[in-house]
Amino acid sequence: MIKLITASERHQANVGDWLKSHYLFSFADHYDPSNMEFGPLRVFNDDYISPKAGFPAHPHTEIEIVTIVLSGELTHKDNIGNQATISPGQVQRMTAGTGMTHSESNETDEEVHLLQLWFVPNQRNLAPSYELMQVDFLSTKNKLTPLVTGQKVLEDVVFLNSNSTVYYGSVDQGEEINFRTFKIRKTLLYLLSGSLLVNNVEADIHDQVRLDDQELVTIRGTSSATFILVDVPALEVNY
């Protein structure tokens, strides 16, 4: 099955003047029982945070949080001693596990654009942990670059407690990328810029293509495009 979800179908959150956010799934005060998750992927938010603003300290449990900064800088602080400024080309993973409190803020004079993805972990009662890695994915061309994974076949990638992988993709007009998968897995592709044909389905900026029961995902640039591809198990065995 292949499903196209257009940019206009994303939920635009009404949070305040300091945050512009689009939710790809049910989140916070937005509830859609038909769109709760995609395998273990529970949250995918596309956020813009204004200068000198952000999320104050707040708690999480039993969730894997992946943060990808596309422009600007985001400052992370948590209660287990981590403090870092995340820049474009870096990827952060936070394992909330049995309980973790953190804050996220834009301490600069420029807007920050970030993506945040939450995954249900494949183990309960994990100790809280944190990882930040320089990946330099934004300069890649005509390839998929793994950013975070729980699949042990990939190295030098941020670790995730889920049998899932998040890729950054870039393809020039007329070029093609083939992503081989399995019918027991699912693929979500979210367009950041440009336009694509995904298994012959036309997708434009901020559209999503969700696929399952596929063995090959063919991604062709109808213009130069960038995107996030999330590869997840159709059914994650948890706990």
Coordinates of N, CA and C in Angstrom, one line a residue:
M1 N 0.8 -1.2 0.0 CA 0.0 0.0 0.0 C 0.9 1.2 0.0
I2 N 0.5 2.3 -0.8 CA 1.2 3.5 -0.8 C 0.1 4.6 -0.5
K3 N 0.4 5.5 0.4 CA -0.5 6.6 0.8 C 0.2 7.9 0.7
L4 N -0.3 8.8 0.0 CA 0.2 10.2 -0.1 C -0.6 11.1 0.9
I5 N 0.1 11.8 1.8 CA -0.5 12.8 2.7 C 0.1 14.1 2.3
T6 N -0.8 15.0 1.9 CA -0.3 16.3 1.3 C 0.1 17.2 2.5
A7 N 0.9 18.3 2.1 CA 1.3 19.2 3.1 C 0.2 19.9 3.9
S8 N -0.9 20.1 3.2 CA -2.0 20.8 3.8 C -2.8 19.9 4.8
E9 N -2.5 18.6 4.8 CA -3.1 17.7 5.7 C -2.4 17.6 7.0
R10 N -1.2 18.2 7.1 CA -0.5 18.2 8.4 C -1.2 19.1 9.3
H11 N -1.1 18.8 10.6 CA -1.8 19.6 11.6 C -0.8 20.8 11.9
Q12 N -1.4 22.0 11.8 CA -0.6 23.2 12.2 C -1.0 23.6 13.6
A13 N 0.0 23.5 14.5 CA -0.3 23.7 15.9 C -0.4 25.2 16.2
N14 N -1.3 25.5 17.1 CA -1.5 26.9 17.6 C -0.8 27.0 19.0
V15 N 0.5 27.2 19.0 CA 1.2 27.1 20.3 C 1.5 28.5 20.8
G16 N 1.7 29.5 20.0 CA 2.1 30.8 20.4 C 3.0 31.5 19.4
D17 N 3.3 32.7 19.6 CA 4.1 33.5 18.6 C 5.5 32.9 18.5
W18 N 6.0 32.2 19.5 CA 7.4 31.8 19.6 C 7.6 30.5 18.8
L19 N 6.6 29.7 18.5 CA 6.8 28.4 17.9 C 5.8 28.2 16.7
K20 N 6.4 27.8 15.6 CA 5.6 27.3 14.4 C 5.8 25.8 14.3
S21 N 4.8 25.0 14.4 CA 5.0 23.6 14.4 C 3.9 22.9 13.5
H22 N 4.3 21.9 12.8 CA 3.4 21.0 12.1 C 3.6 19.6 12.6
Y23 N 2.5 18.9 12.9 CA 2.5 17.6 13.5 C 2.1 16.6 12.3
L24 N 2.9 15.6 12.1 CA 2.6 14.5 11.2 C 1.7 13.5 11.8
F25 N 1.6 13.4 13.1 CA 0.8 12.5 13.9 C 0.1 13.2 15.0
S26 N -0.9 12.5 15.6 CA -1.5 13.0 16.8 C -0.4 13.4 17.8
F27 N -0.6 14.6 18.4 CA 0.4 15.1 19.4 C -0.2 16.2 20.2
A28 N 0.1 16.3 21.5 CA -0.3 17.3 22.4 C -1.9 17.4 22.3
D29 N -2.4 18.6 22.0 CA -3.8 18.8 22.0 C -4.5 18.4 20.7
H30 N -3.7 17.9 19.7 CA -4.2 17.4 18.5 C -4.4 15.9 18.5
Y31 N -5.7 15.4 18.4 CA -6.0 14.0 18.5 C -6.7 13.5 17.3
D32 N -6.1 12.6 16.6 CA -6.7 11.9 15.5 C -6.5 10.4 15.6
P33 N -7.5 9.7 16.0 CA -7.3 8.3 16.3 C -6.9 7.5 15.1
S34 N -7.1 8.0 13.9 CA -6.7 7.3 12.7 C -5.2 7.5 12.3
N35 N -4.5 8.4 13.1 CA -3.2 8.8 12.8 C -2.4 8.9 14.1
M36 N -2.2 7.7 14.7 CA -1.6 7.7 16.0 C -0.1 7.4 16.0
E37 N 0.3 6.5 15.0 CA 1.7 6.1 14.9 C 1.9 5.4 13.6
F38 N 3.2 5.1 13.3 CA 3.6 4.4 12.1 C 4.7 3.4 12.6
G39 N 4.2 2.2 12.8 CA 5.1 1.2 13.5 C 5.5 1.8 14.9
P40 N 6.7 1.8 15.3 CA 7.1 2.4 16.6 C 7.3 3.9 16.6
L41 N 7.2 4.5 15.4 CA 7.3 6.0 15.2 C 6.0 6.6 15.8
R42 N 6.1 7.4 16.8 CA 4.9 7.9 17.5 C 4.7 9.4 17.2
V43 N 5.8 10.1 17.0 CA 5.8 11.6 16.8 C 6.7 12.0 15.7
F44 N 6.3 12.9 14.9 CA 7.2 13.5 13.9 C 6.7 15.0 13.7
N45 N 7.5 15.9 14.3 CA 7.1 17.3 14.3 C 8.1 18.1 13.5
D46 N 7.7 19.1 12.8 CA 8.5 20.0 12.0 C 8.3 21.3 12.7
D47 N 9.4 21.8 13.4 CA 9.3 23.0 14.3 C 10.2 24.1 13.8
Y48 N 9.7 25.3 14.0 CA 10.5 26.5 13.9 C 10.4 27.3 15.3
I49 N 11.5 27.5 16.0 CA 11.5 28.2 17.2 C 12.1 29.6 17.1
S50 N 11.4 30.6 17.6 CA 11.8 32.0 17.4 C 13.1 32.2 18.3
P51 N 13.8 33.3 18.0 CA 15.0 33.6 18.9 C 14.6 33.9 20.3
K52 N 15.5 33.5 21.2 CA 15.3 33.7 22.6 C 14.1 33.0 23.2
A53 N 13.7 31.9 22.7 CA 12.5 31.2 23.1 C 12.8 29.7 23.1
G54 N 11.8 28.9 23.7 CA 12.0 27.5 23.7 C 11.1 26.8 24.7
F55 N 11.4 25.5 24.9 CA 10.6 24.7 25.8 C 11.3 24.6 27.2
P56 N 10.7 25.0 28.2 CA 11.3 24.9 29.6 C 11.4 23.5 30.0
A57 N 12.1 23.2 31.1 CA 12.4 21.9 31.5 C 11.0 21.1 31.7
H58 N 11.0 19.9 31.2 CA 9.8 19.1 31.2 C 10.2 17.6 31.2
P59 N 9.4 16.7 31.8 CA 9.8 15.3 31.9 C 9.4 14.4 30.8
H60 N 10.1 13.3 30.6 CA 9.6 12.2 29.6 C 10.0 10.9 30.3
T61 N 9.2 9.9 29.9 CA 9.6 8.5 30.3 C 9.3 7.6 29.1
E62 N 10.0 6.5 29.0 CA 9.8 5.4 28.0 C 9.6 5.9 26.6
I63 N 10.5 6.7 26.2 CA 10.4 7.2 24.8 C 11.9 7.5 24.3
E64 N 12.1 7.3 23.0 CA 13.4 7.7 22.3 C 13.1 8.9 21.5
I65 N 13.8 10.0 21.8 CA 13.6 11.3 21.1 C 14.8 11.6 20.3
V66 N 14.6 11.8 19.0 CA 15.6 12.1 18.0 C 15.4 13.6 17.5
T67 N 16.4 14.4 17.6 CA 16.4 15.8 17.2 C 17.4 16.0 16.1
I68 N 16.9 16.6 15.0 CA 17.7 16.9 13.8 C 17.5 18.4 13.5
V69 N 18.6 19.1 13.6 CA 18.6 20.6 13.4 C 18.9 20.8 11.9
L70 N 18.1 21.5 11.2 CA 18.3 21.8 9.8 C 18.9 23.2 9.6
S71 N 18.6 24.2 10.5 CA 19.2 25.5 10.4 C 19.1 26.1 11.8
G72 N 20.0 27.0 12.1 CA 20.0 27.6 13.4 C 20.7 26.7 14.5
E73 N 20.5 27.0 15.7 CA 21.1 26.3 16.8 C 20.1 26.1 17.9
L74 N 20.1 24.9 18.5 CA 19.2 24.5 19.6 C 20.1 24.1 20.8
T75 N 19.8 24.6 22.0 CA 20.5 24.3 23.2 C 19.7 23.3 24.0
H76 N 20.3 22.2 24.3 CA 19.7 21.1 25.1 C 20.4 21.1 26.5
K77 N 19.6 21.0 27.6 CA 20.1 20.8 28.9 C 19.2 19.7 29.6
D78 N 19.8 18.8 30.4 CA 19.0 17.8 31.0 C 19.5 17.5 32.4
N79 N 18.7 16.7 33.2 CA 19.0 16.5 34.6 C 20.0 15.4 34.8
I80 N 20.6 14.8 33.8 CA 21.7 13.8 34.0 C 23.0 14.4 33.6
G81 N 23.1 15.7 33.4 CA 24.4 16.4 33.3 C 24.8 16.8 31.9
N82 N 23.9 16.6 30.9 CA 24.3 16.9 29.5 C 23.8 18.3 29.2
Q83 N 24.7 19.1 28.5 CA 24.4 20.4 28.0 C 25.1 20.5 26.7
A84 N 24.4 20.9 25.6 CA 25.0 20.9 24.3 C 24.2 21.9 23.4
T85 N 24.9 22.5 22.4 CA 24.2 23.2 21.4 C 24.3 22.4 20.1
I86 N 23.1 22.1 19.6 CA 23.0 21.3 18.4 C 22.9 22.2 17.2
S87 N 23.8 21.9 16.2 CA 24.0 22.7 15.0 C 23.6 21.9 13.8
P88 N 23.4 22.5 12.7 CA 23.1 21.7 11.4 C 24.2 20.8 11.1
G89 N 23.8 19.5 10.8 CA 24.8 18.5 10.6 C 25.0 17.6 11.7
Q90 N 24.4 17.9 12.9 CA 24.5 17.1 14.1 C 23.1 16.4 14.3
V91 N 23.2 15.2 15.0 CA 22.0 14.5 15.3 C 22.1 14.1 16.8
Q92 N 20.9 14.3 17.5 CA 20.9 14.0 18.9 C 19.8 12.9 19.2
R93 N 20.1 12.0 20.1 CA 19.2 11.0 20.6 C 19.1 11.1 22.1
M94 N 17.9 11.1 22.7 CA 17.7 11.1 24.1 C 16.9 9.9 24.5
T95 N 17.4 9.0 25.3 CA 16.6 7.9 25.8 C 16.0 8.3 27.1
A96 N 14.7 8.5 27.2 CA 14.1 9.0 28.4 C 14.1 7.8 29.5
G97 N 13.8 6.6 29.0 CA 13.9 5.4 29.9 C 13.0 5.6 31.1
T98 N 13.6 5.4 32.3 CA 12.8 5.4 33.5 C 12.5 6.8 34.0
G99 N 13.0 7.8 33.3 CA 12.6 9.2 33.6 C 13.8 10.2 33.3
M100 N 13.5 11.2 32.6 CA 14.5 12.2 32.3 C 13.8 13.6 32.1
T101 N 14.4 14.6 32.6 CA 13.9 16.0 32.4 C 14.9 16.8 31.5
H102 N 14.4 17.5 30.5 CA 15.2 18.3 29.7 C 14.5 19.6 29.3
S103 N 15.3 20.5 28.8 CA 14.8 21.8 28.2 C 15.5 21.9 26.8
E104 N 14.8 22.6 25.9 CA 15.3 22.9 24.6 C 15.0 24.4 24.3
S105 N 16.0 25.1 23.9 CA 15.9 26.5 23.7 C 16.7 27.1 22.6
N106 N 16.2 28.1 22.0 CA 17.0 28.9 21.0 C 17.5 30.1 21.6
E107 N 18.8 30.1 21.9 CA 19.4 31.2 22.7 C 20.1 32.2 21.7
T108 N 19.9 32.0 20.4 CA 20.5 32.9 19.4 C 19.5 34.0 19.0
D109 N 20.0 34.8 18.0 CA 19.1 35.9 17.5 C 18.5 35.4 16.1
E110 N 18.6 34.2 15.8 CA 18.1 33.7 14.5 C 17.1 32.5 14.8
E111 N 16.1 32.3 14.0 CA 15.2 31.2 14.1 C 15.9 29.9 13.9
V112 N 15.4 28.9 14.6 CA 16.0 27.5 14.5 C 14.9 26.6 13.9
H113 N 15.3 25.8 12.9 CA 14.4 24.9 12.2 C 14.9 23.5 12.6
L114 N 14.0 22.7 13.2 CA 14.4 21.4 13.6 C 13.3 20.4 13.3
L115 N 13.6 19.1 13.2 CA 12.7 18.0 13.2 C 12.9 17.2 14.5
Q116 N 11.7 16.8 15.0 CA 11.8 15.9 16.2 C 11.0 14.7 16.0
L117 N 11.6 13.5 16.2 CA 10.9 12.2 16.0 C 11.0 11.5 17.3
W118 N 9.8 10.9 17.7 CA 9.8 10.0 18.9 C 9.4 8.6 18.5
F119 N 10.2 7.7 19.1 CA 10.0 6.3 18.9 C 9.7 5.6 20.2
V120 N 8.7 4.6 20.2 CA 8.5 3.8 21.4 C 9.7 2.8 21.4
P121 N 10.4 2.7 22.5 CA 11.6 1.8 22.6 C 11.2 0.4 22.6
N122 N 12.2 -0.5 22.2 CA 12.0 -1.9 22.2 C 12.3 -2.6 23.5
Q123 N 12.7 -1.8 24.5 CA 12.9 -2.3 25.8 C 12.4 -1.3 26.8
R124 N 11.8 -1.8 27.9 CA 11.3 -0.9 29.0 C 12.4 -0.8 30.1
N125 N 12.2 0.3 30.9 CA 13.1 0.5 32.1 C 14.5 0.6 31.8
L126 N 14.8 1.3 30.6 CA 16.2 1.6 30.3 C 16.7 2.8 31.2
A127 N 18.0 2.8 31.4 CA 18.5 3.9 32.1 C 18.5 5.1 31.2
P128 N 18.2 6.3 31.6 CA 18.2 7.5 30.8 C 19.7 7.7 30.2
S129 N 19.7 8.1 28.9 CA 21.0 8.3 28.3 C 20.9 9.3 27.1
Y130 N 22.0 9.7 26.6 CA 22.1 10.8 25.7 C 23.2 10.6 24.7
E131 N 23.0 11.0 23.4 CA 24.1 10.9 22.4 C 23.9 12.0 21.4
L132 N 25.0 12.7 21.1 CA 25.1 13.7 20.1 C 26.3 13.4 19.2
M133 N 26.0 13.4 17.9 CA 27.0 13.0 16.9 C 27.0 14.0 15.7
Q134 N 28.2 14.3 15.2 CA 28.4 15.1 14.0 C 28.2 14.1 12.8
V135 N 27.3 14.4 11.9 CA 27.0 13.5 10.8 C 27.3 14.2 9.5
D136 N 27.2 15.5 9.4 CA 27.4 16.3 8.2 C 26.6 15.8 7.0
F137 N 25.4 15.5 7.2 CA 24.5 15.0 6.2 C 24.0 16.0 5.2
L138 N 24.0 17.3 5.5 CA 23.4 18.3 4.7 C 24.1 18.5 3.4
S139 N 25.4 18.1 3.3 CA 26.1 18.3 2.0 C 26.1 17.1 1.1
T140 N 25.4 16.1 1.5 CA 25.4 14.9 0.6 C 24.5 15.0 -0.6
K141 N 24.8 14.3 -1.6 CA 24.1 14.4 -2.9 C 23.7 13.0 -3.4
N142 N 22.5 12.8 -3.9 CA 22.1 11.6 -4.5 C 22.3 10.3 -3.7
K143 N 22.0 10.4 -2.5 CA 22.2 9.2 -1.6 C 21.4 9.4 -0.4
L144 N 21.2 8.2 0.3 CA 20.6 8.2 1.7 C 21.7 8.2 2.7
T145 N 21.7 9.0 3.7 CA 22.7 9.1 4.8 C 22.0 8.7 6.1
P146 N 22.4 7.5 6.7 CA 21.7 7.1 7.9 C 22.1 8.1 9.1
L147 N 21.1 8.5 9.8 CA 21.3 9.5 10.9 C 21.3 8.8 12.3
V148 N 20.3 7.9 12.5 CA 20.1 7.2 13.7 C 19.5 5.9 13.4
T149 N 20.0 4.8 14.2 CA 19.5 3.5 13.9 C 19.6 2.6 15.1
G150 N 18.7 1.6 15.1 CA 18.8 0.5 16.0 C 19.2 -0.8 15.3
Q151 N 19.4 -0.7 14.0 CA 19.8 -1.9 13.2 C 21.3 -2.0 13.2
K152 N 21.8 -3.1 13.7 CA 23.2 -3.2 13.9 C 24.1 -3.3 12.7
V153 N 23.5 -3.4 11.5 CA 24.3 -3.5 10.3 C 24.9 -2.2 9.9
L154 N 24.5 -1.1 10.6 CA 25.0 0.3 10.2 C 26.0 0.7 11.4
E155 N 27.1 1.3 11.0 CA 28.1 1.8 11.9 C 28.2 3.3 11.8
D156 N 28.8 3.9 12.9 CA 29.1 5.4 12.9 C 27.8 6.2 12.7
V157 N 26.7 5.7 13.4 CA 25.4 6.3 13.4 C 24.9 6.4 14.8
V158 N 24.2 7.4 15.1 CA 23.6 7.5 16.5 C 22.7 6.3 16.8
F159 N 22.9 5.8 18.0 CA 22.2 4.5 18.3 C 20.7 4.9 18.8
L160 N 19.8 4.0 18.4 CA 18.4 4.1 18.8 C 17.9 2.8 19.4
N161 N 17.2 2.8 20.5 CA 16.6 1.6 21.0 C 15.3 1.3 20.3
S162 N 15.4 1.1 19.0 CA 14.2 0.6 18.2 C 14.8 0.0 16.9
N163 N 14.2 -1.0 16.4 CA 14.7 -1.6 15.2 C 14.3 -0.7 14.0
S164 N 14.7 0.5 14.0 CA 14.3 1.5 13.0 C 15.5 2.3 12.6
T165 N 15.5 2.9 11.4 CA 16.5 3.8 10.9 C 15.9 5.1 10.3
V166 N 16.6 6.2 10.6 CA 16.2 7.5 10.0 C 17.3 7.9 9.1
Y167 N 16.9 8.2 7.8 CA 17.9 8.6 6.8 C 17.6 10.1 6.4
Y168 N 18.6 10.8 6.0 CA 18.5 12.1 5.3 C 18.8 11.8 3.8
G169 N 17.9 12.2 2.9 CA 18.1 12.0 1.5 C 18.2 13.3 0.7
S170 N 19.0 13.2 -0.4 CA 19.1 14.3 -1.3 C 19.2 13.7 -2.7
V171 N 18.4 14.3 -3.6 CA 18.5 13.8 -5.0 C 18.3 14.9 -6.0
D172 N 19.1 15.0 -7.0 CA 19.1 16.0 -8.0 C 17.9 15.7 -9.0
Q173 N 17.5 16.7 -9.7 CA 16.5 16.5 -10.8 C 17.0 15.4 -11.8
G174 N 16.1 14.4 -12.0 CA 16.4 13.4 -13.0 C 17.2 12.2 -12.4
E175 N 17.7 12.3 -11.2 CA 18.5 11.3 -10.5 C 17.5 10.4 -9.7
E176 N 18.0 9.2 -9.4 CA 17.2 8.2 -8.7 C 17.9 7.5 -7.6
I177 N 17.2 7.2 -6.5 CA 17.7 6.4 -5.4 C 16.8 5.2 -5.2
N178 N 17.4 4.0 -5.1 CA 16.6 2.8 -4.8 C 16.8 2.4 -3.4
F179 N 15.8 2.3 -2.6 CA 15.8 1.8 -1.2 C 15.2 0.5 -1.1
R180 N 16.0 -0.5 -0.8 CA 15.5 -1.9 -0.7 C 15.0 -2.2 0.7
T181 N 13.8 -2.7 0.8 CA 13.3 -3.0 2.1 C 12.6 -4.4 2.1
F182 N 11.7 -4.6 3.0 CA 11.0 -5.9 3.2 C 9.5 -5.7 3.4
K183 N 8.7 -6.7 3.0 CA 7.3 -6.5 3.2 C 6.9 -6.5 4.6
I184 N 7.7 -6.9 5.5 CA 7.4 -6.8 7.0 C 7.8 -5.5 7.6
R185 N 8.3 -4.6 6.7 CA 8.7 -3.2 7.2 C 7.8 -2.2 6.5
K186 N 7.9 -0.9 7.1 CA 7.2 0.2 6.6 C 8.1 1.4 6.3
T187 N 7.8 2.2 5.4 CA 8.7 3.3 5.0 C 7.8 4.6 5.0
L188 N 8.3 5.6 5.7 CA 7.7 7.0 5.6 C 8.7 7.9 5.0
L189 N 8.3 8.7 4.0 CA 9.2 9.7 3.4 C 8.5 11.1 3.6
Y190 N 9.3 12.0 4.1 CA 8.8 13.4 4.3 C 9.7 14.4 3.5
L191 N 9.1 15.1 2.6 CA 9.8 16.0 1.7 C 10.1 17.3 2.4
L192 N 11.4 17.7 2.4 CA 11.8 18.9 3.0 C 11.9 20.0 2.0
S193 N 12.2 19.7 0.7 CA 12.3 20.6 -0.4 C 12.2 19.9 -1.7
G194 N 11.7 20.6 -2.7 CA 11.7 20.1 -4.0 C 10.5 19.2 -4.3
S195 N 10.6 18.3 -5.2 CA 9.5 17.3 -5.6 C 10.1 16.0 -6.0
L196 N 9.3 14.9 -5.9 CA 9.8 13.6 -6.1 C 8.7 12.7 -6.7
L197 N 9.1 11.7 -7.4 CA 8.3 10.5 -7.7 C 8.7 9.4 -6.7
V198 N 7.8 8.9 -5.9 CA 8.1 7.8 -5.0 C 7.2 6.6 -5.4
N199 N 7.9 5.6 -6.0 CA 7.1 4.5 -6.5 C 6.0 5.0 -7.4
N200 N 6.4 6.0 -8.2 CA 5.5 6.6 -9.2 C 4.3 7.5 -8.6
V201 N 4.4 7.8 -7.3 CA 3.5 8.7 -6.7 C 4.2 10.1 -6.6
E202 N 3.5 11.1 -7.1 CA 4.0 12.4 -7.1 C 3.9 13.1 -5.7
A203 N 5.1 13.6 -5.2 CA 5.1 14.2 -3.9 C 5.8 15.6 -4.0
D204 N 5.3 16.6 -3.4 CA 5.8 17.9 -3.4 C 6.3 18.3 -2.0
I205 N 6.9 19.5 -1.8 CA 7.4 19.9 -0.6 C 6.4 19.7 0.6
H206 N 6.9 19.1 1.7 CA 6.1 18.9 2.9 C 5.0 17.8 2.8
D207 N 5.0 17.2 1.6 CA 4.1 16.0 1.5 C 4.8 14.8 2.2
Q208 N 3.9 13.8 2.6 CA 4.4 12.6 3.1 C 4.0 11.5 2.1
V209 N 4.9 10.4 2.0 CA 4.5 9.2 1.4 C 4.7 8.1 2.4
R210 N 3.7 7.3 2.7 CA 3.8 6.2 3.6 C 3.6 4.9 2.8
L211 N 4.5 4.0 3.0 CA 4.5 2.7 2.2 C 4.6 1.5 3.1
D212 N 3.8 0.5 2.8 CA 4.0 -0.8 3.4 C 3.8 -1.9 2.4
D213 N 4.2 -3.1 2.8 CA 4.1 -4.3 1.9 C 4.9 -4.0 0.6
Q214 N 6.1 -3.4 0.7 CA 6.9 -3.1 -0.5 C 8.3 -3.8 -0.3
E215 N 8.9 -4.1 -1.4 CA 10.3 -4.6 -1.3 C 11.3 -3.6 -1.9
L216 N 10.8 -2.6 -2.6 CA 11.7 -1.6 -3.2 C 11.0 -0.3 -3.2
V217 N 11.6 0.8 -2.7 CA 11.1 2.2 -2.8 C 12.0 2.9 -3.8
T218 N 11.5 3.3 -4.9 CA 12.2 4.1 -5.9 C 11.9 5.6 -5.8
I219 N 13.0 6.3 -5.6 CA 12.8 7.8 -5.3 C 13.5 8.5 -6.5
R220 N 12.7 9.3 -7.2 CA 13.3 10.0 -8.4 C 13.0 11.5 -8.3
G221 N 14.0 12.3 -8.5 CA 13.9 13.7 -8.4 C 13.2 14.3 -9.6
T222 N 12.0 14.9 -9.4 CA 11.4 15.6 -10.5 C 11.9 17.1 -10.5
S223 N 12.4 17.5 -9.3 CA 13.3 18.7 -9.2 C 14.3 18.3 -8.1
S224 N 15.3 19.1 -7.9 CA 16.2 18.8 -6.8 C 15.5 18.8 -5.5
A225 N 15.7 17.8 -4.7 CA 14.9 17.6 -3.5 C 15.7 17.0 -2.3
T226 N 15.2 17.4 -1.1 CA 15.8 16.8 0.1 C 14.6 16.2 0.9
F227 N 14.9 15.2 1.7 CA 13.8 14.5 2.4 C 14.3 13.7 3.6
I228 N 13.5 13.3 4.4 CA 13.7 12.4 5.5 C 13.0 11.1 5.2
L229 N 13.7 9.9 5.3 CA 13.1 8.6 5.1 C 13.3 7.9 6.4
V230 N 12.1 7.3 6.9 CA 12.1 6.6 8.2 C 11.7 5.1 7.8
D231 N 12.6 4.2 8.2 CA 12.4 2.8 8.0 C 12.1 2.1 9.3
V232 N 10.9 1.5 9.4 CA 10.5 1.0 10.7 C 9.9 -0.5 10.5
P233 N 9.9 -1.3 11.6 CA 9.2 -2.5 11.5 C 7.7 -2.3 11.5
A234 N 7.0 -3.2 10.8 CA 5.6 -3.0 10.8 C 5.0 -3.3 12.2
L235 N 5.7 -4.2 12.9 CA 5.4 -4.6 14.3 C 6.6 -4.7 15.1
E236 N 6.9 -3.7 16.0 CA 8.0 -3.8 16.9 C 7.7 -4.7 18.1
V237 N 8.6 -5.6 18.4 CA 8.4 -6.4 19.6 C 9.0 -5.6 20.7
N238 N 8.1 -5.2 21.6 CA 8.5 -4.3 22.7 C 8.5 -5.1 24.0
Y239 N 9.5 -4.7 24.8 CA 9.6 -5.2 26.2 C 9.8 -6.7 26.3

